[in-house]
Coordinates of C-alpha atoms in Angstrom, one line a residue:
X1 CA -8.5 170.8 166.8
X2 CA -5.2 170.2 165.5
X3 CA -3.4 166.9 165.5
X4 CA -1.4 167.5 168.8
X5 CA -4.2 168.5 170.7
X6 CA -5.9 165.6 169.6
X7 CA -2.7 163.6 171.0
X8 CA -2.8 165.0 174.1
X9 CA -6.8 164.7 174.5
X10 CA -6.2 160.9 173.7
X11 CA -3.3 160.0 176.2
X12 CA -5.5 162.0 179.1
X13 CA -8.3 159.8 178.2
X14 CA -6.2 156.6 177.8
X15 CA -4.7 157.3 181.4
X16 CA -8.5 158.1 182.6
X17 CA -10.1 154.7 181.2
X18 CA -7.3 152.8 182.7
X19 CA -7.8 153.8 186.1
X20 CA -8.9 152.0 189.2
X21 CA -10.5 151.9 191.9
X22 CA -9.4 150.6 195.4
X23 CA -11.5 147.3 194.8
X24 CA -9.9 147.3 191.2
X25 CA -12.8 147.9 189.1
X26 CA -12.0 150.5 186.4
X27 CA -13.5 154.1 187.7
X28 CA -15.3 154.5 184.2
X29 CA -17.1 151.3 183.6
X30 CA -16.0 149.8 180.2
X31 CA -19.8 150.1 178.7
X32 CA -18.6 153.8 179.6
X33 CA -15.4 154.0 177.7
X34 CA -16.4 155.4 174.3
X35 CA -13.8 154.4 171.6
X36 CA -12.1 157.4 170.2
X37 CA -12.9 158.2 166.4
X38 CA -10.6 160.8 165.1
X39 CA -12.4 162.3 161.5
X40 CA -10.0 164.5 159.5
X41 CA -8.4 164.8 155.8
X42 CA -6.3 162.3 154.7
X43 CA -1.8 162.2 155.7
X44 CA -2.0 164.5 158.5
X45 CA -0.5 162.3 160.5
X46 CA -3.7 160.3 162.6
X47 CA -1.9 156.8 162.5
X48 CA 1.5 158.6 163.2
X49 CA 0.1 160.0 166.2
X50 CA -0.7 156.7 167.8
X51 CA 2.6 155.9 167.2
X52 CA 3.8 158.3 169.0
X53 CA 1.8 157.7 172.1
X54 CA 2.3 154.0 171.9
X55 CA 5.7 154.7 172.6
X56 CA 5.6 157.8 175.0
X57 CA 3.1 155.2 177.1
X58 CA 4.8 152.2 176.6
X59 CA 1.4 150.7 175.6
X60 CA 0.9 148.4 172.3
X61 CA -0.6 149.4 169.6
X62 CA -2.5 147.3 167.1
X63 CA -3.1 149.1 163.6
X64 CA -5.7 147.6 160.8
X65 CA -7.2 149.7 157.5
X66 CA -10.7 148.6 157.7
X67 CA -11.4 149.0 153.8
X68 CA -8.7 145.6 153.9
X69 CA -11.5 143.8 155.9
X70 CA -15.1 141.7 154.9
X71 CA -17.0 140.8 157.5
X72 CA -15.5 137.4 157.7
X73 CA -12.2 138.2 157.8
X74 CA -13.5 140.7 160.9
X75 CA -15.3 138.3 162.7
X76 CA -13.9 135.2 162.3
X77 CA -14.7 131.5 159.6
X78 CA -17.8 129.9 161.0
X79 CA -17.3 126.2 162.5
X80 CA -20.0 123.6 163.2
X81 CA -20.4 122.2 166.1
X82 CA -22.1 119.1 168.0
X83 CA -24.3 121.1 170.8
X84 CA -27.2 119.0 172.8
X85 CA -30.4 121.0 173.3
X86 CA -33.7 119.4 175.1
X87 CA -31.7 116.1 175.0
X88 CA -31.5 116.3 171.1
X89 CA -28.1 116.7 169.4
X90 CA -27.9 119.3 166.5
X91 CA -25.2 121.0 164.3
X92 CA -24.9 124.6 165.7
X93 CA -22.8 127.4 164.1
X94 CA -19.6 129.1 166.1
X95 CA -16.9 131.7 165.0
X96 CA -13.1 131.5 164.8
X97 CA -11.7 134.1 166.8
X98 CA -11.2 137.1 164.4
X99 CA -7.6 137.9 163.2
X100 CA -8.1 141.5 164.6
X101 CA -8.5 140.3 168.3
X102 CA -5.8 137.6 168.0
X103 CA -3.3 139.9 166.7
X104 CA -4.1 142.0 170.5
X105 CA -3.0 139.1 172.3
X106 CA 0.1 138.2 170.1
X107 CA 0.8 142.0 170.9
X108 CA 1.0 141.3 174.4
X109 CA 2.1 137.9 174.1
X110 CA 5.4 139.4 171.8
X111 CA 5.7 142.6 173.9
X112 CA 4.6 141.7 177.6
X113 CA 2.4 144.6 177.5
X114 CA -1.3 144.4 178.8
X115 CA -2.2 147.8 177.9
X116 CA -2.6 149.3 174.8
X117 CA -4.4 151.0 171.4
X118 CA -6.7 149.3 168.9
X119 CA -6.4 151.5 165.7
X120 CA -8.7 151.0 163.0
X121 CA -8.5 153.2 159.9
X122 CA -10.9 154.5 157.5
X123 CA -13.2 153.1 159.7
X124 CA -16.0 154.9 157.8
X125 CA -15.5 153.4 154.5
X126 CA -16.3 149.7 155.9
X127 CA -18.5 147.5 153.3
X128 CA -22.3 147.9 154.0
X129 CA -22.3 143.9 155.3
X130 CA -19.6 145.3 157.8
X131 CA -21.0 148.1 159.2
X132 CA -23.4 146.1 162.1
X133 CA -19.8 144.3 162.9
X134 CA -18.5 148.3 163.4
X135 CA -21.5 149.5 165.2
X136 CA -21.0 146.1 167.9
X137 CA -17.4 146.4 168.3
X138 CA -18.0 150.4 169.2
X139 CA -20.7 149.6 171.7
X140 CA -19.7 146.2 173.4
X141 CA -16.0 146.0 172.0
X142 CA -16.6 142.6 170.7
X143 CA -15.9 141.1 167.2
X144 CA -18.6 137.8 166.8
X145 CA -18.5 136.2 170.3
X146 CA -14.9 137.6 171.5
X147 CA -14.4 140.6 173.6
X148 CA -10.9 142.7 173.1
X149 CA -9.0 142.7 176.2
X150 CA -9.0 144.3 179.4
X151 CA -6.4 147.4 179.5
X152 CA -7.0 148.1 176.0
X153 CA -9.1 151.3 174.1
X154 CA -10.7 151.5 171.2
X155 CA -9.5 154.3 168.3
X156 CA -10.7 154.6 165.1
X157 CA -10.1 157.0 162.4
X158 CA -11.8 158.3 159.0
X159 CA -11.9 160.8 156.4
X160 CA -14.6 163.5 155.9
X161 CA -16.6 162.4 152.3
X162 CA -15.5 165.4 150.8
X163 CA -11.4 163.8 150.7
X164 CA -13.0 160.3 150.1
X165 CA -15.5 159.2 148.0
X166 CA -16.1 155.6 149.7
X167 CA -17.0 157.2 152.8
X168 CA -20.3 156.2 154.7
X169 CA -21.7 159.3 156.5
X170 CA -21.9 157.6 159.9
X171 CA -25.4 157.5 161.5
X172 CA -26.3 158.8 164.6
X173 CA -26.5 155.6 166.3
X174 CA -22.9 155.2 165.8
X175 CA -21.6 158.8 166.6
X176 CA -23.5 158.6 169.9
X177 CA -21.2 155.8 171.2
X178 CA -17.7 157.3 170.4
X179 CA -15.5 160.1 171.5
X180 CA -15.6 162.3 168.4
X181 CA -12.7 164.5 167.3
X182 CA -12.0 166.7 164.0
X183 CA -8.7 167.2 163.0
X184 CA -7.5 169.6 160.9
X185 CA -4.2 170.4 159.3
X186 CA -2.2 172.9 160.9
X187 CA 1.2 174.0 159.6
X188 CA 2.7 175.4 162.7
X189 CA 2.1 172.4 164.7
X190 CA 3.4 170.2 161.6
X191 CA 6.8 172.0 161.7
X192 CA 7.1 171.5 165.7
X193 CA 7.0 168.4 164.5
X194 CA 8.9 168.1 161.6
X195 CA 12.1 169.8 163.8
X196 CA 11.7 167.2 166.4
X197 CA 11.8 163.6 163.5
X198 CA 14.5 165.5 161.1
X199 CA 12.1 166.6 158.4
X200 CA 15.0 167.5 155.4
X201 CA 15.6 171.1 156.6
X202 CA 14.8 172.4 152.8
X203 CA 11.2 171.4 153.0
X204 CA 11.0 173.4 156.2
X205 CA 12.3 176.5 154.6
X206 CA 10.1 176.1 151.5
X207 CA 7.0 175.5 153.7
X208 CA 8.1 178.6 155.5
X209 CA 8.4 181.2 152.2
X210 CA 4.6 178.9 150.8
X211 CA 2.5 177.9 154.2
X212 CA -0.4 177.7 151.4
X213 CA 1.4 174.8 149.9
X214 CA 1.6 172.9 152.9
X215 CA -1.6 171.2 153.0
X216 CA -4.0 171.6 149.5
X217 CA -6.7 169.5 147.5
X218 CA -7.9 170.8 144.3
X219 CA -10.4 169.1 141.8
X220 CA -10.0 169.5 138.7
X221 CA -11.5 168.2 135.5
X222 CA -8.5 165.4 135.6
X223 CA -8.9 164.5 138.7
X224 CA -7.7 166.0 142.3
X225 CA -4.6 167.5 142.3
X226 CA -3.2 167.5 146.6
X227 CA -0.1 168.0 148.7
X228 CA -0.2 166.4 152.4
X229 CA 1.5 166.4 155.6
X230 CA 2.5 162.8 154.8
X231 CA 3.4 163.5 151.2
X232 CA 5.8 165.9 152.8
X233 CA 7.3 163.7 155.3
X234 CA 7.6 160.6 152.9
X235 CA 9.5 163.0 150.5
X236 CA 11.9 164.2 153.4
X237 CA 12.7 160.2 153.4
X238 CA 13.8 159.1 150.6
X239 CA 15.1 162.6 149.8
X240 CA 18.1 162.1 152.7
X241 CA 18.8 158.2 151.2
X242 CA 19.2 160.0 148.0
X243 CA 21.5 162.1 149.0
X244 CA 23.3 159.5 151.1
X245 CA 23.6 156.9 148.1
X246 CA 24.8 160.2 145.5
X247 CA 21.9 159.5 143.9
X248 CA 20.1 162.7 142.0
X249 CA 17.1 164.0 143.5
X250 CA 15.0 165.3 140.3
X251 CA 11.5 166.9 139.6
X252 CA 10.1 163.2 138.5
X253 CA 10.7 162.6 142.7
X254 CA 9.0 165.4 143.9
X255 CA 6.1 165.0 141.6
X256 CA 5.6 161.1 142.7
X257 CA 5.2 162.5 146.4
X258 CA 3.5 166.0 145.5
X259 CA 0.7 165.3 143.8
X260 CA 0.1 168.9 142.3
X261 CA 2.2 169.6 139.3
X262 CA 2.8 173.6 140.1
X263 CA 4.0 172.7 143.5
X264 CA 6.2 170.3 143.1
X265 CA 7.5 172.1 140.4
X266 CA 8.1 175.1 142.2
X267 CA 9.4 173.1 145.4
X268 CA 12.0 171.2 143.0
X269 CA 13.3 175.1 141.7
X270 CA 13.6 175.6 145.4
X271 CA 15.9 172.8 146.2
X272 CA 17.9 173.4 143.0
X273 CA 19.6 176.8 144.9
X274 CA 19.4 174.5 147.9
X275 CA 21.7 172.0 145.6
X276 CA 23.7 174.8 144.8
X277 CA 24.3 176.4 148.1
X278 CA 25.7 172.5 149.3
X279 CA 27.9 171.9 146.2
X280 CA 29.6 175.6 147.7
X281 CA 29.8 173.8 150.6
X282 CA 31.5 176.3 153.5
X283 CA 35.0 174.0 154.3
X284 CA 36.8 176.7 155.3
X285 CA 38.5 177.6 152.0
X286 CA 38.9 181.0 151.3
X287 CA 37.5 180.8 147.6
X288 CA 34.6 179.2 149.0
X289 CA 33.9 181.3 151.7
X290 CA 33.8 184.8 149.3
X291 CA 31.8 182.4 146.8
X292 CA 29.3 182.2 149.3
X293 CA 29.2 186.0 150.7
X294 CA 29.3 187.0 146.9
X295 CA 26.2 185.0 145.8
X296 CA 24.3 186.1 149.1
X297 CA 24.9 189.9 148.7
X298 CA 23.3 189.6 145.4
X299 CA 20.3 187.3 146.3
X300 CA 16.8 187.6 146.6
X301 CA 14.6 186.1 149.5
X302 CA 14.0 182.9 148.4
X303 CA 17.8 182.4 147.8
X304 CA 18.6 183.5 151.1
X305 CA 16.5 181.3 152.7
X306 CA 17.9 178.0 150.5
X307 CA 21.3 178.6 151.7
X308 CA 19.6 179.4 155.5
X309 CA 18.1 175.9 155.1
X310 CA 21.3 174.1 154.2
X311 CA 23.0 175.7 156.9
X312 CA 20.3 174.7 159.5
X313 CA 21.2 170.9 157.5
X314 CA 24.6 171.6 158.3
X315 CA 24.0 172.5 162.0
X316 CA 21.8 169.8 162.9
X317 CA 24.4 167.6 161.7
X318 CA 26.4 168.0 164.2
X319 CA 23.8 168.7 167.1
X320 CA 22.3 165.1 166.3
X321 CA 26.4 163.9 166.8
X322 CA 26.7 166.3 169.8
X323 CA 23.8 164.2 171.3
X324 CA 24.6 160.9 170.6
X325 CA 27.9 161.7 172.2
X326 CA 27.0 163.4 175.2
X327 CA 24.4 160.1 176.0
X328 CA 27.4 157.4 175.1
X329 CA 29.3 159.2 177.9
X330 CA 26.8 159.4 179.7
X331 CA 25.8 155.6 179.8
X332 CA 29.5 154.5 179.7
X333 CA 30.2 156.7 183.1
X334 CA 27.4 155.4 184.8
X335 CA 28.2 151.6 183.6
X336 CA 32.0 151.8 184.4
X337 CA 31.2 153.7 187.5
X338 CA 29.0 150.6 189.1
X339 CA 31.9 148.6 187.7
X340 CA 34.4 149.7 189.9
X341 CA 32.5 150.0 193.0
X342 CA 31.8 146.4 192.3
X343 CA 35.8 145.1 192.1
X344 CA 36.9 146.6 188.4
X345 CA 37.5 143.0 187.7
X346 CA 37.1 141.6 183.7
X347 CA 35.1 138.9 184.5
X348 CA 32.7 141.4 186.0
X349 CA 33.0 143.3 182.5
X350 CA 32.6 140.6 180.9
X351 CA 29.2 139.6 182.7
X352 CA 28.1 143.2 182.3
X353 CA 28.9 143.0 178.1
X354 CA 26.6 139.8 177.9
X355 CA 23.8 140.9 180.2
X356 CA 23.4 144.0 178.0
X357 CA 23.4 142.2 174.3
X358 CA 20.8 139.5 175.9
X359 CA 19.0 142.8 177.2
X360 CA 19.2 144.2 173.5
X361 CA 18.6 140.9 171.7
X362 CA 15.5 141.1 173.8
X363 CA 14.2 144.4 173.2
X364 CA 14.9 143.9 169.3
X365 CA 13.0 141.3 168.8
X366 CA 9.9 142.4 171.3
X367 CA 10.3 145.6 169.2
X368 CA 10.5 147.7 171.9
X369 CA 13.7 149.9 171.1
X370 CA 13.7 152.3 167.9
X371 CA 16.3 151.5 165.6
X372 CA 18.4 154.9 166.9
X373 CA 18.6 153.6 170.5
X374 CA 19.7 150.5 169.4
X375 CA 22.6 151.7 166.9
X376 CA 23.4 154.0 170.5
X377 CA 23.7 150.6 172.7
X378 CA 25.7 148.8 170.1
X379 CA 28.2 151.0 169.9
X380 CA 28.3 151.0 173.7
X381 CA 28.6 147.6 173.7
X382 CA 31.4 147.6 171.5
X383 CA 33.4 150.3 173.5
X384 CA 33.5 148.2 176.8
X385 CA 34.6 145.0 174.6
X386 CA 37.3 146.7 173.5
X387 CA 38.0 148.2 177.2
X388 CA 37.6 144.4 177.9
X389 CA 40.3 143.3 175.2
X390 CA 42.7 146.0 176.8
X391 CA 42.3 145.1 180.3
X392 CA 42.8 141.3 179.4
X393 CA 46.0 142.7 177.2
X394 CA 47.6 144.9 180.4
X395 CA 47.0 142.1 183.0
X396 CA 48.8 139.3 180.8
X397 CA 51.7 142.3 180.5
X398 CA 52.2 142.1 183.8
X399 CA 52.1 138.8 185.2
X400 CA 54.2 138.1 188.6
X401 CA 57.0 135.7 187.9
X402 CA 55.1 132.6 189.3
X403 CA 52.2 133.1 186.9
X404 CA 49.8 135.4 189.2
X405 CA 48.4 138.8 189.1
X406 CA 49.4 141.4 192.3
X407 CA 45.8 142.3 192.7
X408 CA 45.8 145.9 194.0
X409 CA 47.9 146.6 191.8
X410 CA 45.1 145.2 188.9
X411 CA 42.5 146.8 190.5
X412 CA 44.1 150.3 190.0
X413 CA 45.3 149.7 186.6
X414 CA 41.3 148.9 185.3
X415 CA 40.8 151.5 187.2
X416 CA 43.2 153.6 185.5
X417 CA 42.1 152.4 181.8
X418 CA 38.6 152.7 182.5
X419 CA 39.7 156.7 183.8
X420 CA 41.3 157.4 180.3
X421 CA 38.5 155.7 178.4
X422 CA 36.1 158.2 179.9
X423 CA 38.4 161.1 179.3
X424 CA 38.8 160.4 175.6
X425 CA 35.2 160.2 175.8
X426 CA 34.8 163.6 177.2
X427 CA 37.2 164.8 175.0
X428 CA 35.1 164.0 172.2
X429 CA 31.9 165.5 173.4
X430 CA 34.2 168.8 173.9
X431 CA 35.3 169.0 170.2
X432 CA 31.9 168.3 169.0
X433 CA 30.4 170.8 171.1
X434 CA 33.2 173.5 170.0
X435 CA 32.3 172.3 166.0
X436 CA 28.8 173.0 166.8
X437 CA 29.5 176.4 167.8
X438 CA 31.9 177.1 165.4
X439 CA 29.3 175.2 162.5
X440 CA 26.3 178.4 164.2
X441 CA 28.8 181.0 164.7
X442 CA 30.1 181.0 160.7
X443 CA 26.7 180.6 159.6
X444 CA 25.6 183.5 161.0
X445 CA 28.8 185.5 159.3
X446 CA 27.7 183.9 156.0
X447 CA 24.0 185.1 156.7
X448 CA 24.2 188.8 157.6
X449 CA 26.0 189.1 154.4
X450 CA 22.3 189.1 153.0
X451 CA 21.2 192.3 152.2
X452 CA 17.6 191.7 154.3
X453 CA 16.8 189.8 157.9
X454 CA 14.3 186.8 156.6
X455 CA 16.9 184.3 156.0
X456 CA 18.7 185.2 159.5
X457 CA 15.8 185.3 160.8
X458 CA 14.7 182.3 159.6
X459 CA 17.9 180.4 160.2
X460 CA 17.4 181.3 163.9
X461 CA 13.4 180.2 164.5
X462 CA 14.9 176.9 163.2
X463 CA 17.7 176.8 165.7
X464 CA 15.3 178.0 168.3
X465 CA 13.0 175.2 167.5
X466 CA 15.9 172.0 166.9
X467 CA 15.6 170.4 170.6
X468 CA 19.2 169.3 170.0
X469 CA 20.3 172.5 169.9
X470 CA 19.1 173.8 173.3
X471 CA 21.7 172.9 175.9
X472 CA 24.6 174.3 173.4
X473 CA 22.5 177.6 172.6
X474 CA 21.4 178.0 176.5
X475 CA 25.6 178.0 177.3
X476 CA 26.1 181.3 175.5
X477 CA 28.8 180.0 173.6
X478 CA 27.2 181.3 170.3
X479 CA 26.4 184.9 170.8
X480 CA 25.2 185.8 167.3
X481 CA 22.6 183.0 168.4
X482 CA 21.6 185.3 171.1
X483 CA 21.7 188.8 169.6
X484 CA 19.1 187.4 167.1
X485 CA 17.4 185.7 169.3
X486 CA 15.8 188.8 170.9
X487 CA 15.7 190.5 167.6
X488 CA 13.2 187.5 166.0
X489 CA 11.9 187.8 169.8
X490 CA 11.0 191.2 169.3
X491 CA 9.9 190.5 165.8
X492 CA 7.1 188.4 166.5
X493 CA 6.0 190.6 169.2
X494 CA 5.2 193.3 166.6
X495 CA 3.9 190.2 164.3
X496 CA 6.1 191.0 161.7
X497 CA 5.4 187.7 159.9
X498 CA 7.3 187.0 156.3
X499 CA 4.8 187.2 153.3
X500 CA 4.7 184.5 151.3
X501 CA 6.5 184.1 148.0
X502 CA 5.6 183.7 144.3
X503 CA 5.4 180.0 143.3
X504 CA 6.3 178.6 140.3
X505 CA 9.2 180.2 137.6
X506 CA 8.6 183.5 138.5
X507 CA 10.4 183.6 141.4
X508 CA 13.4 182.1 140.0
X509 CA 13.6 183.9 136.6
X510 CA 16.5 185.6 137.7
X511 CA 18.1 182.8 139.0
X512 CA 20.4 182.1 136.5
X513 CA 21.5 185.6 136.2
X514 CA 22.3 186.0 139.6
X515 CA 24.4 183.0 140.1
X516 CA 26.4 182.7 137.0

């Protein structure tokens, strides 16, 4: 199975161990709840997928790399104790509680959360002298003498022995007691993926014109040469911090994160026209606009789809603001809206300001809000501060005579303020919907300037595929969106599919020539 079916297989069997019954035993006994063992290659994303559904549950998750572990440090530092037996004192031997099992319970203890994962990686290369510690916590979920807590399931993960070379093949024993999966990679899934977390829009493209360079191992005489899901992903990072800080992305970076010299190699040739294509950046200019339609009537596929992929860049830009704007409305609405039915008054603001930063100090450090969501609630917070300030500023402008406030005639004005806040916030949402159209709408006129479909093609599978892009695509307001819509529709009906590209120089050797 792929890695999101394996997701989804885990959180129905997480929702199925945790059920009850009416006298509140669980409805599969816990001898009964097999821990999950996930076995696939290596940076395909198994610990990111726990991740995931420790956040879509709201359940903790607890994640160790076995090969980090001896059995000690597993179980626990032996103690002696003073223990009677037959009336005859003697020095007995007992277990600190291991660091594994402790670390649940300050889970809970920092989160409030009963229920959760246990992840355990590379459970399969354990030491020999750790193995019978393994083969116990899989059958009675206990490390030494302690048990892991109720409302939480076993998951493990490993590596097949032909990607790892400390793996212990797991004996039959062992298999019979867990829920066994394999994973493999799979490149359409990956890119579901990588639209929905941001993945740098050029590795998408490139990934699209090489699938076969999306997931490889090769040995070799000097070793293994391999590009993984996770090498990807990691590159995508510090790619767009890079960029932000002005700082040159060369070869040397891809090849730290691409371990395979002719890939990276012919990844950083693909980025170079993706470089080019943003230094051209479309602002509008007239000499940058026939730039642009002059290069792309005289490129070749895997030029048209660099400039497709900084385009999509372009576009997501703003869909990601478009979002973040329409939610701050959103939120502010439905905050200023309860504050008005409530009296409109600013020491009711004010109570509402502090009640939220506690609620967000709180959440911080539980670590239960993504660093995104809490950026989002900041800037809320700061908005209805400086409502606050303005309110406070108006009703000191219009003090009665005798040093008091006419009261309906406060209540209005808040009301008023609060009114135009809201508008300018709705304002704002309009404009950046209209620059996302507009950002869609003048890539497209770039793009058919192409002499083939792929890169418009291409260009609108990505669209179709960027969530954040939906609501403003589903409106009609960019019709080039939906003419090509049906024409990729119709497309992949007749499994047209794009053929890969050469790799390496060859498919740039014109390169230079062409854009000169």
């Amino acid at each position: 199975m792929n890695i999101q079916e394996a997701k989804t297989e885990i959180i129905h069997t997480f929702r199925a161990y945790m059920k009850r019954r009416a006298n509140g035993a669980y409805r599969i006994p816990i001898e009964k709840q097999r821990p999950l063992l996930l076995i696939g290659p290596p940076g395909i994303g198994k610990t990111a997928v726990m991740e995931q559904i420790a956040k879509e549950e709201q359940i903790g998750l607890v994640s160790y790399t076995m090969t980090h572990h001896t059995r000690q440090s597993a179980v626990g530092l032996p103690l002696i104790r003073e223990k009677k037996y037959g009336g005859q004192t003697y020095s007995a031997t007992e277990y600190t509680m291991s660091e594994i099992i402790a670390s649940i319970y300050d889970c809970i203890a920092r989160t409030g959360r009963k229920q959760g994962i246990l992840f355990l990686d590379e459970i399969n290369c354990v030491s020999e002298t750790l193995s019978p510690v393994m083969l116990q916590l899989l059958q009675n979920k206990m490390f030494g003498t302690y048990t892991i807590p109720d409302g939480w399931v076993i998951a493990a993960a490993g590596n097949p022995p032909e990607y790892n070379k400390s793996v212990r093949e797991l004996d039959m024993a062992t298999l019979d007691r867990v829920k066994h999966m394999e994973i493999e990679a799979n490149l359409s899934v990956w890119m579901d993926y990588a639209f929905a977390h941001n993945i740098h829009p050029c590795i998408t493209a490139y990934l699209t014109a090489h699938p076969a360079h999306f997931y490889q191992i090769q040995d070799t005489p000097k070793g293994q040469l391999f590009v993984t899901a996770r090498g990807w992903e990691d590159l995508s990072c510090i790619m767009r911090v890079y960029e932000e800080d002005e700082v040159p992305v060369r070869e040397s970076l891809m090849i730290q994160y691409l371990q395979h010299d002719e890939i990276a190699r012919s990844f950083y040739l693909f980025y170079d026209l993706f470089r080019y294509f943003r230094n051209t950046m479309v602002t509008g200019s007239d000499h940058l606009s026939e730039l642009w339609h002059m290069n792309l009537a005289h490129a070749d596929i895997t030029q048209g789809l660099a400039a497709a992929s900084h385009l999509t860049a372009c576009v997501r830009h703003h869909a990601l603001y478009l979002k973040e704007q329409a939610i701050l409305e959103k939120e502010l609405k439905e905050t200023l809206t309860s504050w008005n039915a409530s009296g409109a008054s600013p020491s009711l603001l004010s109570q509402t300001i502090e009640s939220r930063r506690s609620a967000l100090k709180i959440k911080k450090e539980k670590q239960l809000i993504e660093q995104e969501d809490f950026h989002k609630e900041q800037r809320l917070i700061r908005m209805l501060e400086d409502l606050l300030q303005r309110l406070k500023k108006e009703d000191s402008a219009d003090l009665e005579e005798d040093g008091t406030t006419d009261l309906e005639k406060a209540v209005f004005r808040h009301a008023r303020i609060a009114d135009e806040l809201l508008q300018e916030a709705g304002r704002q949402s309009t404009e950046a919907q209209n620059r996302l159209a507009e950002t869609i709408s003048r890539s497209y006129q770039l793009l058919e300037t192409f002499p083939g479909d792929e890169p418009l093609l291409y260009f609108t599978a990505d669209l179709t595929g960027e969530p954040d892009c939906a609501e403003p695509l589903a409106t009609g307001a960019c019709p080039e969106y939906s003419y090509h819509a049906q024409r990729l529709l119709l497309v992949r009906q007749e499994q047209k599919l794009l053929q890969p590209l050469q790799s390496g120089e060859e498919m740039f050797q014109d390169r230079e020539d062409t854009f000169q």
